[in-house]
Tab-separated table of C-alpha atoms in Angstrom:
chain	number	residue	atom	x	y	z
A	773	MET	CA	-20.480	-26.402	-26.033
A	774	ILE	CA	-18.891	-29.648	-27.242
A	775	LYS	CA	-20.637	-29.352	-30.613
A	776	LYS	CA	-19.361	-25.783	-30.999
A	777	ILE	CA	-15.801	-26.907	-30.269
A	778	GLU	CA	-16.077	-29.772	-32.758
A	779	ALA	CA	-17.453	-27.436	-35.391
A	780	GLU	CA	-14.585	-24.974	-34.798
A	781	ILE	CA	-12.010	-27.756	-35.082
A	782	ASN	CA	-13.555	-28.987	-38.338
A	783	LYS	CA	-13.611	-25.451	-39.705
A	784	ILE	CA	-9.944	-24.844	-38.892
A	785	SER	CA	-8.860	-28.242	-40.251
A	786	LYS	CA	-10.117	-27.274	-43.707
A	787	LEU	CA	-7.915	-24.197	-43.851
A	788	ASP	CA	-4.392	-24.142	-45.280
A	789	LYS	CA	-1.372	-23.009	-43.245
A	790	ASN	CA	-1.638	-19.303	-44.080
A	791	GLN	CA	-5.389	-19.259	-43.562
A	792	LYS	CA	-5.011	-20.922	-40.160
A	793	TRP	CA	-2.499	-18.262	-39.085
A	794	ASP	CA	-4.735	-15.437	-40.301
A	795	TYR	CA	-7.725	-16.993	-38.561
A	796	PHE	CA	-5.755	-17.327	-35.310
A	797	LYS	CA	-4.628	-13.693	-35.448
A	798	SER	CA	-8.168	-12.500	-36.110
A	799	TYR	CA	-10.061	-14.532	-33.516
A	800	TYR	CA	-7.677	-15.983	-30.929
A	801	MET	CA	-4.475	-13.957	-30.585
A	802	VAL	CA	-5.899	-11.208	-28.358
A	803	LYS	CA	-7.699	-13.778	-26.199
A	804	CYS	CA	-4.506	-15.812	-25.808
A	805	ILE	CA	-2.504	-12.722	-24.856
A	806	LEU	CA	-5.109	-11.721	-22.274
A	807	LEU	CA	-5.190	-15.276	-20.928
A	808	PHE	CA	-1.385	-15.310	-20.674
A	809	ILE	CA	-1.363	-11.977	-18.811
A	810	GLY	CA	-4.091	-13.235	-16.499
A	811	LEU	CA	-2.075	-16.385	-15.785
A	812	LEU	CA	1.024	-14.326	-14.949
A	813	LEU	CA	-0.991	-12.113	-12.591
A	814	PHE	CA	-2.462	-15.187	-10.913
A	815	ILE	CA	0.994	-16.721	-10.425
A	816	TRP	CA	2.302	-13.417	-9.037
A	817	PHE	CA	-0.667	-13.195	-6.654
A	818	VAL	CA	-0.218	-16.751	-5.369
A	819	LYS	CA	3.528	-16.227	-4.924
A	820	ASP	CA	3.021	-12.903	-3.150
A	821	VAL	CA	0.333	-14.224	-0.793
A	822	PHE	CA	1.589	-17.720	-0.023
A	823	PHE	CA	5.333	-17.690	-0.680
A	824	GLN	CA	6.457	-14.158	0.226
A	825	LYS	CA	9.205	-14.170	2.822
A	826	LYS	CA	8.680	-12.074	5.930
A	827	ALA	CA	11.328	-9.419	6.584
A	828	VAL	CA	12.727	-9.490	10.122
A	829	ASN	CA	15.587	-7.028	9.653
A	830	ALA	CA	15.503	-4.160	7.173
A	831	GLY	CA	17.683	-1.075	7.042
A	832	CYS	CA	19.241	1.651	4.923
A	833	VAL	CA	22.720	3.145	5.002
A	834	TYR	CA	23.412	6.692	3.806
A	835	GLY	CA	26.815	8.324	3.542
A	836	VAL	CA	28.575	5.597	5.544
A	837	GLU	CA	30.845	3.069	3.871
A	838	ILE	CA	30.226	-0.514	4.924
A	839	SER	CA	32.019	-3.572	3.591
A	840	ASP	CA	30.462	-6.562	1.847
A	841	GLU	CA	31.283	-8.558	4.951
A	842	GLU	CA	29.322	-6.105	7.104
A	843	LYS	CA	26.392	-6.153	4.677
A	844	ASN	CA	26.326	-9.930	4.872
A	845	ALA	CA	26.480	-9.758	8.666
A	846	LEU	CA	23.445	-7.461	8.761
A	847	THR	CA	21.448	-9.771	6.491
A	848	ASP	CA	22.250	-13.482	6.419
A	849	GLY	CA	24.293	-13.215	9.603
A	850	PHE	CA	21.320	-11.779	11.466
A	851	LEU	CA	19.074	-14.619	10.283
A	852	GLU	CA	21.603	-17.258	11.257
A	853	TYR	CA	22.265	-15.727	14.677
A	854	TYR	CA	18.591	-15.867	15.613
A	855	ASN	CA	17.958	-19.176	13.801
A	856	TYR	CA	15.424	-17.796	11.344
A	857	ASP	CA	14.320	-20.176	8.602
A	858	LYS	CA	15.635	-18.565	5.392
A	859	LYS	CA	12.817	-20.163	3.413
A	860	LYS	CA	10.307	-18.115	5.381
A	861	TYR	CA	12.230	-15.038	6.526
A	862	CYS	CA	14.583	-12.520	4.975
A	863	ALA	CA	16.781	-9.589	5.993
A	864	TYR	CA	17.935	-6.826	3.700
A	865	ILE	CA	19.908	-3.618	3.702
A	866	SER	CA	20.189	-0.956	1.013
A	867	THR	CA	22.975	1.546	0.538
A	868	ASP	CA	22.602	4.863	-1.230
A	869	ASN	CA	24.462	8.158	-1.440
A	870	MET	CA	21.630	10.306	-2.803
A	871	PHE	CA	21.951	12.744	0.082
A	872	GLU	CA	25.554	13.615	-0.711
A	873	GLY	CA	26.274	17.029	-2.179
A	874	THR	CA	27.017	15.646	-5.635
A	875	ALA	CA	23.363	14.683	-6.182
A	876	GLN	CA	20.870	17.155	-7.571
A	877	GLN	CA	18.646	18.591	-4.868
A	878	MET	CA	15.446	17.563	-6.627
A	879	ASP	CA	16.617	13.956	-6.823
A	880	ALA	CA	17.606	14.021	-3.159
A	881	ASN	CA	14.215	15.376	-2.114
A	882	THR	CA	12.381	12.777	-4.181
A	883	HIS	CA	14.470	10.005	-2.722
A	884	GLU	CA	13.905	11.310	0.793
A	885	MET	CA	10.149	11.281	0.260
A	886	ALA	CA	10.345	7.688	-0.979
A	887	LEU	CA	12.334	6.743	2.108
A	888	PHE	CA	9.762	8.364	4.402
A	889	ALA	CA	6.985	6.469	2.606
A	890	GLN	CA	8.802	3.162	3.111
A	891	ILE	CA	9.238	3.902	6.794
A	892	ALA	CA	5.573	4.841	7.160
A	893	ALA	CA	4.680	1.531	5.518
A	894	GLY	CA	6.810	-0.360	8.059
A	895	GLU	CA	9.415	-1.471	5.521
A	896	ILE	CA	12.511	0.158	7.081
A	897	TYR	CA	13.412	-0.545	10.717
A	898	TYR	CA	16.747	1.228	11.132
A	899	LEU	CA	19.016	3.762	9.452
A	900	ILE	CA	22.781	4.192	9.624
A	901	LEU	CA	23.565	7.788	8.643
A	902	ASP	CA	26.467	10.121	8.292
A	903	LYS	CA	26.419	13.169	10.563
A	904	ASP	CA	25.024	15.621	8.010
A	905	THR	CA	22.159	13.346	6.988
A	906	PHE	CA	21.391	12.470	10.595
A	907	PHE	CA	20.819	16.120	11.464
A	908	ALA	CA	19.215	16.986	8.107
A	909	MET	CA	16.339	14.561	8.656
A	910	LYS	CA	15.776	15.285	12.346
A	911	ASN	CA	12.445	17.044	11.729
A	912	GLY	CA	11.047	14.336	9.477
A	913	GLY	CA	9.223	12.553	12.286
A	914	ILE	CA	10.809	9.219	11.391
A	915	TYR	CA	13.207	8.750	14.314
A	916	LEU	CA	12.081	6.664	17.250
A	917	THR	CA	13.373	8.103	20.520
A	918	LEU	CA	15.625	5.829	22.536
A	919	ASP	CA	13.262	6.177	25.497
A	920	GLU	CA	10.552	4.613	23.348
A	921	ALA	CA	12.855	1.959	21.931
A	922	PHE	CA	14.436	1.047	25.283
A	923	PRO	CA	12.019	1.803	28.149
A	924	GLU	CA	14.292	-0.079	30.559
A	925	GLY	CA	17.403	1.788	29.438
A	926	LEU	CA	20.307	1.041	27.126
A	927	LYS	CA	23.016	-1.466	27.880
A	928	GLU	CA	26.743	-0.788	27.634
A	929	PRO	CA	28.516	0.248	25.448
A	930	PHE	CA	25.564	2.060	23.920
A	931	ARG	CA	24.518	3.875	27.089
A	932	ASP	CA	27.326	6.416	26.769
A	933	SER	CA	27.133	6.684	22.980
A	934	THR	CA	23.755	8.343	22.532
A	935	VAL	CA	23.136	11.497	20.521
A	936	GLU	CA	20.513	14.045	21.501
A	937	LEU	CA	18.409	16.167	19.168
A	938	THR	CA	16.255	19.186	19.960
A	939	ASP	CA	12.898	19.725	18.284
A	940	GLU	CA	13.000	23.230	16.821
A	941	GLU	CA	9.223	23.677	17.164
A	942	THR	CA	8.692	22.440	20.715
A	943	GLY	CA	12.187	23.005	22.113
A	944	GLU	CA	12.107	19.478	23.591
A	945	SER	CA	15.268	17.376	23.513
A	946	HIS	CA	15.358	13.609	23.061
A	947	GLN	CA	18.035	10.984	22.646
A	948	VAL	CA	17.398	9.452	19.248
A	949	GLY	CA	20.713	8.242	17.829
A	950	ILE	CA	23.620	6.018	18.739
A	951	ASP	CA	27.147	7.012	17.732
A	952	LEU	CA	28.452	3.719	16.342
A	953	LYS	CA	32.060	4.905	16.280
A	954	LYS	CA	31.927	5.857	19.939
A	955	ALA	CA	30.249	2.552	20.753
A	956	GLY	CA	33.098	0.682	19.051
A	957	ILE	CA	30.949	-0.793	16.278
A	958	LEU	CA	32.531	1.198	13.436
A	959	ASP	CA	36.291	1.352	13.069
A	960	ASP	CA	38.870	2.647	10.554
A	961	GLY	CA	37.917	6.213	11.385
A	962	ARG	CA	34.399	5.818	10.030
A	963	GLU	CA	31.552	7.711	11.639
A	964	GLY	CA	27.912	6.686	11.607
A	965	TYR	CA	24.753	7.237	13.591
A	966	LEU	CA	22.226	4.477	14.160
A	967	VAL	CA	18.568	5.403	14.509
A	968	PHE	CA	15.508	3.223	14.804
A	969	THR	CA	12.498	4.300	12.811
A	970	VAL	CA	8.848	4.583	13.701
A	971	GLY	CA	8.338	1.633	11.344
A	972	ILE	CA	9.894	-1.046	13.583
A	973	PRO	CA	7.803	-4.252	13.571
A	974	ASP	CA	7.593	-4.695	17.338
A	975	LYS	CA	8.902	-3.258	20.583
A	976	ASN	CA	11.476	-6.035	21.034
A	977	TYR	CA	13.278	-5.382	17.760
A	978	PRO	CA	15.664	-2.561	18.871
A	979	GLY	CA	17.030	-4.629	21.761
A	980	GLN	CA	17.355	-7.650	19.515
A	981	PHE	CA	19.259	-5.626	16.930
A	982	LEU	CA	21.707	-4.097	19.439
A	983	ASP	CA	22.341	-7.509	21.024
A	984	TYR	CA	23.290	-8.745	17.589
A	985	LEU	CA	25.607	-5.777	16.961
A	986	MET	CA	27.397	-6.624	20.197
A	987	SER	CA	27.955	-10.171	18.953
A	988	MET	CA	29.523	-9.128	15.635
């Protein structure tokens, strides 16, 4: 192997500048590009496996206006309140108005399917929805009932702010949403419904989240 390397070095050293460039393009460029791509993939893999932050609070807001201050409260504020190490944990919230009437129906349906996939993958823990969207997605199978989320019952002021939905196929009714305006969480005339999804990370999360809302 060493002799082959020495022979290659001697061969290249005898070439002029243009010949060296042509030789590199012919014999080494593709290999270097593949090596570079492989190195990037390796770095991405190591970062994803060993340095990826764990999400402890993840939600989406549709059709409800929230301020930058409120967004910060639902992300960094949540981490600080529960003393999460920001080097290891993260919290995020996304806002989108794809379900509003101005969007094309095809785009809305595609976006809805993507949302359902994220929930199924355990990437979205809660939703804050306007009234129309809340009822529009009631048959999607993504809402966690409040009985499941709070087996010991809701605390005030959320106990009297629940919203019930009826399954059109079975005729069964369940409390699934919390009216945030009625609970005093949203002000300035804004309306929004909080639902927990079937993708919550553990059974303690809903209580933890509502305790934090009460502290805001």
